[in-house]
Amino acid sequence: MACYCLTVSRLRLALGTGARRLHVSAAFSAKAKVAMSRFEPGSSINYEKMHENINIVRRRLNRPLTLSEKIVYGHLDDPAGQEIDRGRTYLRLRPDRVAMQDATAQMAMLQFISSGLPKVAVPSTIHCDHLIEAQIGGVQDLQKAKEVNQEVYNFLATAAAKYGVGFWKPGSGIIHQIILENYAYPGVMLIGTDSHTPNGGGLGAICIGVGGADAVDVMAGIPWELKCPKVIGVRLTGTLSGWTSPKDVILKVAGILTVKGGTGAIVEYHGPGVDSISCTGMATICNMGAEIGATTSVFPYNHRMRTYMEKTGRGEIASVADQFKDDLVPDKDCEYDQVIEINLSELKPHINGPFTPDLAHPVSEIGAIAKKSGWPLEVKVGLIGSCTNSSYEDMGRAASLAKQALDKGLKCKAQFTVTPGSEQIRATIERDGYAKILSDVGGIVLANACGPCIGQWDRRDVKKGEKNTIVTSFNRNFTARNDANPATHAFVTSPEIVTALALAGTLNFNPETDYLTAPNGEKFKLEPPTGEELPSRDFDPGQDTYQHPPAENSAVKVDVSPSSNRLQLLEPFDKWHGKDLEDMRILIKVKGKCTTDHISAAGPWLKFRGHLDNISNNLLIGAVNIENDAVNKVKNQLTGEYGGVPDVARHYKASGVNWVVVGDENYGEGSSREHAALEPRHLGGRAIIVKSFARIHETNLKKQGLLPLTFANPNDYDKIRPDDKISITGLKSFAPGKPLTAMIKHSDGSQESISLNHTFNETQIEWFKAGSALNRMKELQ
């Protein structure tokens, strides 16, 4: 067999060696701006190795394989010896690439610096997208962000240069859109320090969201562990048309599976309906798989992906992928752990929310449901864009509706914002007139960044506590997520439905049947949206925003000032003392949903993501205390006084008192932010005891030396009182599959014991004993 290891040198021969980042037309035109910034030294696209691994595993398992299994098992460190059992065993994998957004990259790079290693072992990139606050408009907001965050951007730029990491400057765009345009390709395994990394599944890639400590493992060249995922198949038939969009597929799936239905599984789309969805539409569907707790989501390689890669300068990769197409689609008769059937021809436009992304409603019914539920009908703001829905096609379909309204003299009744996903998208929609249409209808074009989607929104049209409704094309709508207002009812839908509702100014509008009224009194109905999948004139790359890691880095200095309030070098966590954990206090018994937003809020706290002690002042300030139904108000059991959660935690730590958190179902759902695990560890926490965990958060807790434990009997949650003391016993014989015991001491002198389950394997137990995965890494150097 010929070797299809597509290396940097071969790509240079194929594409040329310009000075700018790669933006090449399908015909590789002379005017195209070409560079090799995406492919750092040492990167390769080795389909042959993956093919060999797949064949080894197929012979061992003696059964057809799903696409997910092919790509995951194709990246096994030891395909011949690895124990493989879906949902049970831990796989040791060799991902191809790492990507980090600027909020999580700070802690990831601080941990990598602490490791003492001189350079990353796999191609890695940092993307500056989270720290830009939406306030006035793209240009002004970007300039302000550069000034406000200069210290952090300088740290990330110099750390990237020092350790061989590519650096995408502020204004480049959102990490997941940049990955789709530059790094994802069929069969690649990429891990990213953001929960929406699965966006890359739209290009047939296995892209998985992780915490920074996992990224450090991969950057250090250590095999990365992942519990062998189950595989949920979603079989698509029929064809998308009219008002129905790719977003409606995942909104429907979220309604079926709920926010934890995908936990521990990869969602694999297949069937004849796949070919009616654009490549970027597939990415939208995969992106929002994070909202159902899925490990990742993926689509099989097809002509849509090939065309997208050609349009984004990766035709050479597509040609090689064609040679290995059988490895990039599921085997015939492969078996899924669960199968969902969706007929795209029958699927109707959906809108999900408020307060949770799995509360699914058909758009045709949302007005009546809102009236019955007491949700505000008036749409105050419509927001399109984000990493989920900011493709050229998305913007074109929204613009087609805006143009119809403008032709009738109508503008948006609601405020309207537009967030381009990347500099390439911004430049292209500006060139092709979409940006002007969206602006003319009342839209404000924001910076190429996350902005309101992650709470980076200086919203001033309503007061905090004022009940109101917004509709977005984002992916997540937890309480106070977008604007820090717990009374904001946020709904998630497609960009075209957002645009229609912003024009109407009300939830009680079904664009398929209802009419708008022009200023002259004329009634008119919007025609279904239309939009080109890809620009006919190729993409405009816009401004050059990429910093390639230098060949010589000895002169590069990474500065972290000891007096900085935004950056702080890390000190190692303490090792386990070798004994059971006795008489720990309960910091808080959490009632109901507790996402990583509740544990470590974003918004204004993003500025402290590189300073562990400062950001720890937001620990669990959004969680509801079961004792009093209050947030950020818990009883200090040493003083008898009530205080903020972080304040009480600090007092316990200063007094030498260990503590635990008790929580409910799917604890830690949402973002991949490892600060939600670092903060409790930093402030003296030892264990988190809950009914169930979200995947990423459970792993993050293990990485930092905490004990994520689950009630063997979920009803035991009710036995624990906020003033109890808890001892965890059995740690001297801590072993995989062996439950631990919690002895509960009540304030009335009574005691009872309960059983606690865990998912630690041998390697992870060593992390606990060493005090953290990073400590263990140093022990092994």
PDB file of N, CA and C in Angstrom, residues 302-385:
ATOM      1  N   ASN A 302     -18.466  12.917   3.190  1.00  0.00           N
ATOM      2  CA  ASN A 302     -19.252  12.945   1.951  1.00  0.00           C
ATOM      3  C   ASN A 302     -18.819  14.113   1.065  1.00  0.00           C
ATOM      4  N   HIS A 303     -19.518  14.305  -0.043  1.00  0.00           N
ATOM      5  CA  HIS A 303     -19.125  15.317  -1.023  1.00  0.00           C
ATOM      6  C   HIS A 303     -19.241  16.731  -0.461  1.00  0.00           C
ATOM      7  N   ARG A 304     -20.129  16.935   0.516  1.00  0.00           N
ATOM      8  CA  ARG A 304     -20.270  18.262   1.124  1.00  0.00           C
ATOM      9  C   ARG A 304     -18.981  18.651   1.851  1.00  0.00           C
ATOM     10  N   MET A 305     -18.402  17.696   2.546  1.00  0.00           N
ATOM     11  CA  MET A 305     -17.141  17.953   3.250  1.00  0.00           C
ATOM     12  C   MET A 305     -16.019  18.195   2.252  1.00  0.00           C
ATOM     13  N   ARG A 306     -16.031  17.412   1.200  1.00  0.00           N
ATOM     14  CA  ARG A 306     -14.970  17.567   0.195  1.00  0.00           C
ATOM     15  C   ARG A 306     -14.990  18.976  -0.398  1.00  0.00           C
ATOM     16  N   THR A 307     -16.180  19.437  -0.755  1.00  0.00           N
ATOM     17  CA  THR A 307     -16.306  20.774  -1.336  1.00  0.00           C
ATOM     18  C   THR A 307     -15.865  21.842  -0.351  1.00  0.00           C
ATOM     19  N   TYR A 308     -16.252  21.696   0.922  1.00  0.00           N
ATOM     20  CA  TYR A 308     -15.875  22.685   1.929  1.00  0.00           C
ATOM     21  C   TYR A 308     -14.351  22.740   2.094  1.00  0.00           C
ATOM     22  N   MET A 309     -13.713  21.572   2.103  1.00  0.00           N
ATOM     23  CA  MET A 309     -12.253  21.560   2.237  1.00  0.00           C
ATOM     24  C   MET A 309     -11.581  22.200   1.022  1.00  0.00           C
ATOM     25  N   GLU A 310     -12.133  21.958  -0.151  1.00  0.00           N
ATOM     26  CA  GLU A 310     -11.578  22.595  -1.344  1.00  0.00           C
ATOM     27  C   GLU A 310     -11.707  24.112  -1.262  1.00  0.00           C
ATOM     28  N   LYS A 311     -12.855  24.587  -0.803  1.00  0.00           N
ATOM     29  CA  LYS A 311     -13.091  26.028  -0.700  1.00  0.00           C
ATOM     30  C   LYS A 311     -12.215  26.682   0.376  1.00  0.00           C
ATOM     31  N   THR A 312     -11.771  25.893   1.343  1.00  0.00           N
ATOM     32  CA  THR A 312     -10.938  26.439   2.419  1.00  0.00           C
ATOM     33  C   THR A 312      -9.483  25.995   2.283  1.00  0.00           C
ATOM     34  N   GLY A 313      -9.092  25.668   1.054  1.00  0.00           N
ATOM     35  CA  GLY A 313      -7.683  25.435   0.761  1.00  0.00           C
ATOM     36  C   GLY A 313      -7.136  24.093   1.164  1.00  0.00           C
ATOM     37  N   ARG A 314      -8.010  23.089   1.304  1.00  0.00           N
ATOM     38  CA  ARG A 314      -7.530  21.777   1.734  1.00  0.00           C
ATOM     39  C   ARG A 314      -7.931  20.680   0.752  1.00  0.00           C
ATOM     40  N   GLY A 315      -7.922  21.039  -0.517  1.00  0.00           N
ATOM     41  CA  GLY A 315      -8.268  20.062  -1.538  1.00  0.00           C
ATOM     42  C   GLY A 315      -7.339  18.872  -1.544  1.00  0.00           C
ATOM     43  N   GLU A 316      -6.065  19.093  -1.193  1.00  0.00           N
ATOM     44  CA  GLU A 316      -5.101  17.995  -1.149  1.00  0.00           C
ATOM     45  C   GLU A 316      -5.491  16.979  -0.085  1.00  0.00           C
ATOM     46  N   ILE A 317      -5.946  17.472   1.062  1.00  0.00           N
ATOM     47  CA  ILE A 317      -6.384  16.556   2.119  1.00  0.00           C
ATOM     48  C   ILE A 317      -7.606  15.775   1.645  1.00  0.00           C
ATOM     49  N   ALA A 318      -8.538  16.459   1.004  1.00  0.00           N
ATOM     50  CA  ALA A 318      -9.743  15.792   0.514  1.00  0.00           C
ATOM     51  C   ALA A 318      -9.392  14.678  -0.472  1.00  0.00           C
ATOM     52  N   SER A 319      -8.408  14.919  -1.305  1.00  0.00           N
ATOM     53  CA  SER A 319      -8.009  13.895  -2.285  1.00  0.00           C
ATOM     54  C   SER A 319      -7.492  12.647  -1.591  1.00  0.00           C
ATOM     55  N   VAL A 320      -6.722  12.840  -0.518  1.00  0.00           N
ATOM     56  CA  VAL A 320      -6.224  11.679   0.217  1.00  0.00           C
ATOM     57  C   VAL A 320      -7.356  11.016   0.995  1.00  0.00           C
ATOM     58  N   ALA A 321      -8.259  11.825   1.559  1.00  0.00           N
ATOM     59  CA  ALA A 321      -9.407  11.266   2.274  1.00  0.00           C
ATOM     60  C   ALA A 321     -10.234  10.378   1.348  1.00  0.00           C
ATOM     61  N   ASP A 322     -10.332  10.771   0.076  1.00  0.00           N
ATOM     62  CA  ASP A 322     -11.076   9.959  -0.889  1.00  0.00           C
ATOM     63  C   ASP A 322     -10.499   8.547  -0.997  1.00  0.00           C
ATOM     64  N   GLN A 323      -9.161   8.450  -0.872  1.00  0.00           N
ATOM     65  CA  GLN A 323      -8.510   7.142  -0.975  1.00  0.00           C
ATOM     66  C   GLN A 323      -8.842   6.243   0.217  1.00  0.00           C
ATOM     67  N   PHE A 324      -9.213   6.868   1.331  1.00  0.00           N
ATOM     68  CA  PHE A 324      -9.497   6.112   2.555  1.00  0.00           C
ATOM     69  C   PHE A 324     -10.943   6.280   2.986  1.00  0.00           C
ATOM     70  N   LYS A 325     -11.828   6.501   2.033  1.00  0.00           N
ATOM     71  CA  LYS A 325     -13.214   6.816   2.366  1.00  0.00           C
ATOM     72  C   LYS A 325     -13.875   5.713   3.193  1.00  0.00           C
ATOM     73  N   ASP A 326     -13.502   4.454   2.949  1.00  0.00           N
ATOM     74  CA  ASP A 326     -14.120   3.356   3.694  1.00  0.00           C
ATOM     75  C   ASP A 326     -13.838   3.457   5.190  1.00  0.00           C
ATOM     76  N   ASP A 327     -12.727   4.097   5.553  1.00  0.00           N
ATOM     77  CA  ASP A 327     -12.401   4.283   6.969  1.00  0.00           C
ATOM     78  C   ASP A 327     -13.120   5.490   7.571  1.00  0.00           C
ATOM     79  N   LEU A 328     -13.778   6.273   6.721  1.00  0.00           N
ATOM     80  CA  LEU A 328     -14.383   7.526   7.161  1.00  0.00           C
ATOM     81  C   LEU A 328     -15.898   7.497   7.105  1.00  0.00           C
ATOM     82  N   VAL A 329     -16.447   6.297   6.982  1.00  0.00           N
ATOM     83  CA  VAL A 329     -17.898   6.075   7.037  1.00  0.00           C
ATOM     84  C   VAL A 329     -18.124   4.821   7.881  1.00  0.00           C
ATOM     85  N   PRO A 330     -19.314   4.635   8.448  1.00  0.00           N
ATOM     86  CA  PRO A 330     -19.560   3.427   9.259  1.00  0.00           C
ATOM     87  C   PRO A 330     -19.612   2.182   8.397  1.00  0.00           C
ATOM     88  N   ASP A 331     -19.222   1.047   8.984  1.00  0.00           N
ATOM     89  CA  ASP A 331     -19.363  -0.237   8.301  1.00  0.00           C
ATOM     90  C   ASP A 331     -20.839  -0.593   8.151  1.00  0.00           C
ATOM     91  N   LYS A 332     -21.156  -1.297   7.100  1.00  0.00           N
ATOM     92  CA  LYS A 332     -22.505  -1.807   6.933  1.00  0.00           C
ATOM     93  C   LYS A 332     -22.825  -2.770   8.077  1.00  0.00           C
ATOM     94  N   ASP A 333     -24.025  -2.666   8.621  1.00  0.00           N
ATOM     95  CA  ASP A 333     -24.509  -3.552   9.696  1.00  0.00           C
ATOM     96  C   ASP A 333     -23.807  -3.323  11.029  1.00  0.00           C
ATOM     97  N   CYS A 334     -23.141  -2.174  11.197  1.00  0.00           N
ATOM     98  CA  CYS A 334     -22.557  -1.884  12.512  1.00  0.00           C
ATOM     99  C   CYS A 334     -23.688  -1.661  13.518  1.00  0.00           C
ATOM    100  N   GLU A 335     -23.388  -1.866  14.794  1.00  0.00           N
ATOM    101  CA  GLU A 335     -24.412  -1.793  15.826  1.00  0.00           C
ATOM    102  C   GLU A 335     -24.217  -0.562  16.708  1.00  0.00           C
ATOM    103  N   TYR A 336     -25.329   0.114  16.982  1.00  0.00           N
ATOM    104  CA  TYR A 336     -25.332   1.270  17.877  1.00  0.00           C
ATOM    105  C   TYR A 336     -25.974   0.873  19.203  1.00  0.00           C
ATOM    106  N   ASP A 337     -25.593   1.588  20.257  1.00  0.00           N
ATOM    107  CA  ASP A 337     -26.178   1.308  21.567  1.00  0.00           C
ATOM    108  C   ASP A 337     -27.610   1.816  21.659  1.00  0.00           C
ATOM    109  N   GLN A 338     -27.959   2.763  20.825  1.00  0.00           N
ATOM    110  CA  GLN A 338     -29.299   3.344  20.775  1.00  0.00           C
ATOM    111  C   GLN A 338     -29.447   3.974  19.402  1.00  0.00           C
ATOM    112  N   VAL A 339     -30.629   3.925  18.842  1.00  0.00           N
ATOM    113  CA  VAL A 339     -30.852   4.530  17.524  1.00  0.00           C
ATOM    114  C   VAL A 339     -32.061   5.453  17.591  1.00  0.00           C
ATOM    115  N   ILE A 340     -31.891   6.660  17.067  1.00  0.00           N
ATOM    116  CA  ILE A 340     -32.972   7.639  16.952  1.00  0.00           C
ATOM    117  C   ILE A 340     -33.218   7.862  15.458  1.00  0.00           C
ATOM    118  N   GLU A 341     -34.477   7.881  15.054  1.00  0.00           N
ATOM    119  CA  GLU A 341     -34.822   8.092  13.644  1.00  0.00           C
ATOM    120  C   GLU A 341     -35.453   9.471  13.487  1.00  0.00           C
ATOM    121  N   ILE A 342     -34.967  10.247  12.541  1.00  0.00           N
ATOM    122  CA  ILE A 342     -35.544  11.557  12.259  1.00  0.00           C
ATOM    123  C   ILE A 342     -35.740  11.699  10.758  1.00  0.00           C
ATOM    124  N   ASN A 343     -36.972  11.981  10.345  1.00  0.00           N
ATOM    125  CA  ASN A 343     -37.285  12.237   8.947  1.00  0.00           C
ATOM    126  C   ASN A 343     -37.202  13.738   8.716  1.00  0.00           C
ATOM    127  N   LEU A 344     -36.183  14.172   8.014  1.00  0.00           N
ATOM    128  CA  LEU A 344     -35.959  15.600   7.801  1.00  0.00           C
ATOM    129  C   LEU A 344     -37.097  16.250   7.015  1.00  0.00           C
ATOM    130  N   SER A 345     -37.766  15.489   6.192  1.00  0.00           N
ATOM    131  CA  SER A 345     -38.876  16.039   5.411  1.00  0.00           C
ATOM    132  C   SER A 345     -40.057  16.398   6.305  1.00  0.00           C
ATOM    133  N   GLU A 346     -40.156  15.750   7.465  1.00  0.00           N
ATOM    134  CA  GLU A 346     -41.270  15.994   8.391  1.00  0.00           C
ATOM    135  C   GLU A 346     -40.864  16.903   9.543  1.00  0.00           C
ATOM    136  N   LEU A 347     -39.562  17.179   9.689  1.00  0.00           N
ATOM    137  CA  LEU A 347     -39.087  17.980  10.810  1.00  0.00           C
ATOM    138  C   LEU A 347     -39.527  19.434  10.656  1.00  0.00           C
ATOM    139  N   LYS A 348     -40.025  20.010  11.751  1.00  0.00           N
ATOM    140  CA  LYS A 348     -40.481  21.397  11.749  1.00  0.00           C
ATOM    141  C   LYS A 348     -39.499  22.287  12.502  1.00  0.00           C
ATOM    142  N   PRO A 349     -39.487  23.586  12.202  1.00  0.00           N
ATOM    143  CA  PRO A 349     -38.612  24.501  12.944  1.00  0.00           C
ATOM    144  C   PRO A 349     -38.890  24.448  14.449  1.00  0.00           C
ATOM    145  N   HIS A 350     -37.815  24.454  15.240  1.00  0.00           N
ATOM    146  CA  HIS A 350     -37.921  24.342  16.691  1.00  0.00           C
ATOM    147  C   HIS A 350     -37.318  25.557  17.377  1.00  0.00           C
ATOM    148  N   ILE A 351     -37.737  25.734  18.604  1.00  0.00           N
ATOM    149  CA  ILE A 351     -37.146  26.741  19.482  1.00  0.00           C
ATOM    150  C   ILE A 351     -37.117  26.137  20.878  1.00  0.00           C
ATOM    151  N   ASN A 352     -35.950  26.147  21.526  1.00  0.00           N
ATOM    152  CA  ASN A 352     -35.789  25.472  22.815  1.00  0.00           C
ATOM    153  C   ASN A 352     -35.563  26.473  23.936  1.00  0.00           C
ATOM    154  N   GLY A 353     -36.141  26.197  25.087  1.00  0.00           N
ATOM    155  CA  GLY A 353     -35.957  27.047  26.255  1.00  0.00           C
ATOM    156  C   GLY A 353     -37.281  27.339  26.918  1.00  0.00           C
ATOM    157  N   PRO A 354     -37.267  28.235  27.929  1.00  0.00           N
ATOM    158  CA  PRO A 354     -36.105  28.978  28.430  1.00  0.00           C
ATOM    159  C   PRO A 354     -35.335  28.206  29.495  1.00  0.00           C
ATOM    160  N   PHE A 355     -34.184  28.703  29.862  1.00  0.00           N
ATOM    161  CA  PHE A 355     -33.359  28.269  30.997  1.00  0.00           C
ATOM    162  C   PHE A 355     -32.674  26.917  30.834  1.00  0.00           C
ATOM    163  N   THR A 356     -32.999  26.172  29.795  1.00  0.00           N
ATOM    164  CA  THR A 356     -32.321  24.899  29.547  1.00  0.00           C
ATOM    165  C   THR A 356     -32.432  24.581  28.061  1.00  0.00           C
ATOM    166  N   PRO A 357     -31.376  24.055  27.445  1.00  0.00           N
ATOM    167  CA  PRO A 357     -31.386  23.854  25.986  1.00  0.00           C
ATOM    168  C   PRO A 357     -32.152  22.617  25.520  1.00  0.00           C
ATOM    169  N   ASP A 358     -32.698  21.836  26.450  1.00  0.00           N
ATOM    170  CA  ASP A 358     -33.404  20.621  26.029  1.00  0.00           C
ATOM    171  C   ASP A 358     -34.922  20.739  26.119  1.00  0.00           C
ATOM    172  N   LEU A 359     -35.431  21.926  26.451  1.00  0.00           N
ATOM    173  CA  LEU A 359     -36.875  22.140  26.517  1.00  0.00           C
ATOM    174  C   LEU A 359     -37.350  22.532  25.124  1.00  0.00           C
ATOM    175  N   ALA A 360     -37.715  21.528  24.325  1.00  0.00           N
ATOM    176  CA  ALA A 360     -37.951  21.726  22.892  1.00  0.00           C
ATOM    177  C   ALA A 360     -39.416  22.008  22.589  1.00  0.00           C
ATOM    178  N   HIS A 361     -39.626  22.986  21.690  1.00  0.00           N
ATOM    179  CA  HIS A 361     -40.976  23.326  21.239  1.00  0.00           C
ATOM    180  C   HIS A 361     -40.949  23.579  19.737  1.00  0.00           C
ATOM    181  N   PRO A 362     -41.951  23.150  18.996  1.00  0.00           N
ATOM    182  CA  PRO A 362     -42.090  23.622  17.618  1.00  0.00           C
ATOM    183  C   PRO A 362     -42.347  25.127  17.625  1.00  0.00           C
ATOM    184  N   VAL A 363     -41.787  25.842  16.663  1.00  0.00           N
ATOM    185  CA  VAL A 363     -41.993  27.287  16.582  1.00  0.00           C
ATOM    186  C   VAL A 363     -43.481  27.609  16.460  1.00  0.00           C
ATOM    187  N   SER A 364     -44.216  26.747  15.799  1.00  0.00           N
ATOM    188  CA  SER A 364     -45.646  26.984  15.601  1.00  0.00           C
ATOM    189  C   SER A 364     -46.429  26.984  16.906  1.00  0.00           C
ATOM    190  N   GLU A 365     -45.855  26.413  17.957  1.00  0.00           N
ATOM    191  CA  GLU A 365     -46.570  26.294  19.233  1.00  0.00           C
ATOM    192  C   GLU A 365     -46.025  27.194  20.323  1.00  0.00           C
ATOM    193  N   ILE A 366     -44.874  27.838  20.106  1.00  0.00           N
ATOM    194  CA  ILE A 366     -44.203  28.542  21.198  1.00  0.00           C
ATOM    195  C   ILE A 366     -45.018  29.712  21.729  1.00  0.00           C
ATOM    196  N   GLY A 367     -45.764  30.405  20.867  1.00  0.00           N
ATOM    197  CA  GLY A 367     -46.567  31.530  21.330  1.00  0.00           C
ATOM    198  C   GLY A 367     -47.597  31.098  22.363  1.00  0.00           C
ATOM    199  N   ALA A 368     -48.325  30.023  22.060  1.00  0.00           N
ATOM    200  CA  ALA A 368     -49.350  29.526  22.980  1.00  0.00           C
ATOM    201  C   ALA A 368     -48.732  29.002  24.264  1.00  0.00           C
ATOM    202  N   ILE A 369     -47.602  28.313  24.133  1.00  0.00           N
ATOM    203  CA  ILE A 369     -46.924  27.770  25.322  1.00  0.00           C
ATOM    204  C   ILE A 369     -46.428  28.906  26.210  1.00  0.00           C
ATOM    205  N   ALA A 370     -45.877  29.955  25.579  1.00  0.00           N
ATOM    206  CA  ALA A 370     -45.379  31.096  26.348  1.00  0.00           C
ATOM    207  C   ALA A 370     -46.513  31.787  27.101  1.00  0.00           C
ATOM    208  N   LYS A 371     -47.638  31.958  26.444  1.00  0.00           N
ATOM    209  CA  LYS A 371     -48.796  32.575  27.109  1.00  0.00           C
ATOM    210  C   LYS A 371     -49.223  31.760  28.313  1.00  0.00           C
ATOM    211  N   LYS A 372     -49.328  30.456  28.131  1.00  0.00           N
ATOM    212  CA  LYS A 372     -49.767  29.562  29.196  1.00  0.00           C
ATOM    213  C   LYS A 372     -48.778  29.527  30.346  1.00  0.00           C
ATOM    214  N   SER A 373     -47.470  29.646  30.013  1.00  0.00           N
ATOM    215  CA  SER A 373     -46.416  29.531  31.029  1.00  0.00           C
ATOM    216  C   SER A 373     -46.070  30.860  31.688  1.00  0.00           C
ATOM    217  N   GLY A 374     -46.592  31.957  31.159  1.00  0.00           N
ATOM    218  CA  GLY A 374     -46.275  33.261  31.729  1.00  0.00           C
ATOM    219  C   GLY A 374     -44.920  33.794  31.309  1.00  0.00           C
ATOM    220  N   TRP A 375     -44.405  33.293  30.182  1.00  0.00           N
ATOM    221  CA  TRP A 375     -43.137  33.809  29.666  1.00  0.00           C
ATOM    222  C   TRP A 375     -43.417  35.083  28.864  1.00  0.00           C
ATOM    223  N   PRO A 376     -42.548  36.085  28.951  1.00  0.00           N
ATOM    224  CA  PRO A 376     -42.783  37.323  28.204  1.00  0.00           C
ATOM    225  C   PRO A 376     -42.831  37.061  26.702  1.00  0.00           C
ATOM    226  N   LEU A 377     -43.867  37.529  26.058  1.00  0.00           N
ATOM    227  CA  LEU A 377     -44.015  37.323  24.615  1.00  0.00           C
ATOM    228  C   LEU A 377     -43.151  38.277  23.801  1.00  0.00           C
ATOM    229  N   GLU A 378     -42.964  39.492  24.286  1.00  0.00           N
ATOM    230  CA  GLU A 378     -42.174  40.467  23.543  1.00  0.00           C
ATOM    231  C   GLU A 378     -40.721  40.018  23.450  1.00  0.00           C
ATOM    232  N   VAL A 379     -40.186  40.008  22.241  1.00  0.00           N
ATOM    233  CA  VAL A 379     -38.769  39.693  22.039  1.00  0.00           C
ATOM    234  C   VAL A 379     -37.981  40.989  22.136  1.00  0.00           C
ATOM    235  N   LYS A 380     -37.170  41.100  23.177  1.00  0.00           N
ATOM    236  CA  LYS A 380     -36.384  42.320  23.383  1.00  0.00           C
ATOM    237  C   LYS A 380     -35.168  42.372  22.454  1.00  0.00           C
ATOM    238  N   VAL A 381     -34.479  41.212  22.307  1.00  0.00           N
ATOM    239  CA  VAL A 381     -33.266  41.165  21.490  1.00  0.00           C
ATOM    240  C   VAL A 381     -33.229  39.843  20.730  1.00  0.00           C
ATOM    241  N   GLY A 382     -32.860  39.915  19.467  1.00  0.00           N
ATOM    242  CA  GLY A 382     -32.548  38.727  18.683  1.00  0.00           C
ATOM    243  C   GLY A 382     -31.062  38.737  18.378  1.00  0.00           C
ATOM    244  N   LEU A 383     -30.397  37.616  18.603  1.00  0.00           N
ATOM    245  CA  LEU A 383     -28.946  37.565  18.430  1.00  0.00           C
ATOM    246  C   LEU A 383     -28.588  36.389  17.529  1.00  0.00           C
ATOM    247  N   ILE A 384     -27.926  36.671  16.398  1.00  0.00           N
ATOM    248  CA  ILE A 384     -27.493  35.589  15.513  1.00  0.00           C
ATOM    249  C   ILE A 384     -25.973  35.543  15.467  1.00  0.00           C
ATOM    250  N   GLY A 385     -25.465  34.387  15.060  1.00  0.00           N
ATOM    251  CA  GLY A 385     -24.021  34.176  15.010  1.00  0.00           C
ATOM    252  C   GLY A 385     -23.606  33.161  16.049  1.00  0.00           C
TER     253      GLY A 385
END
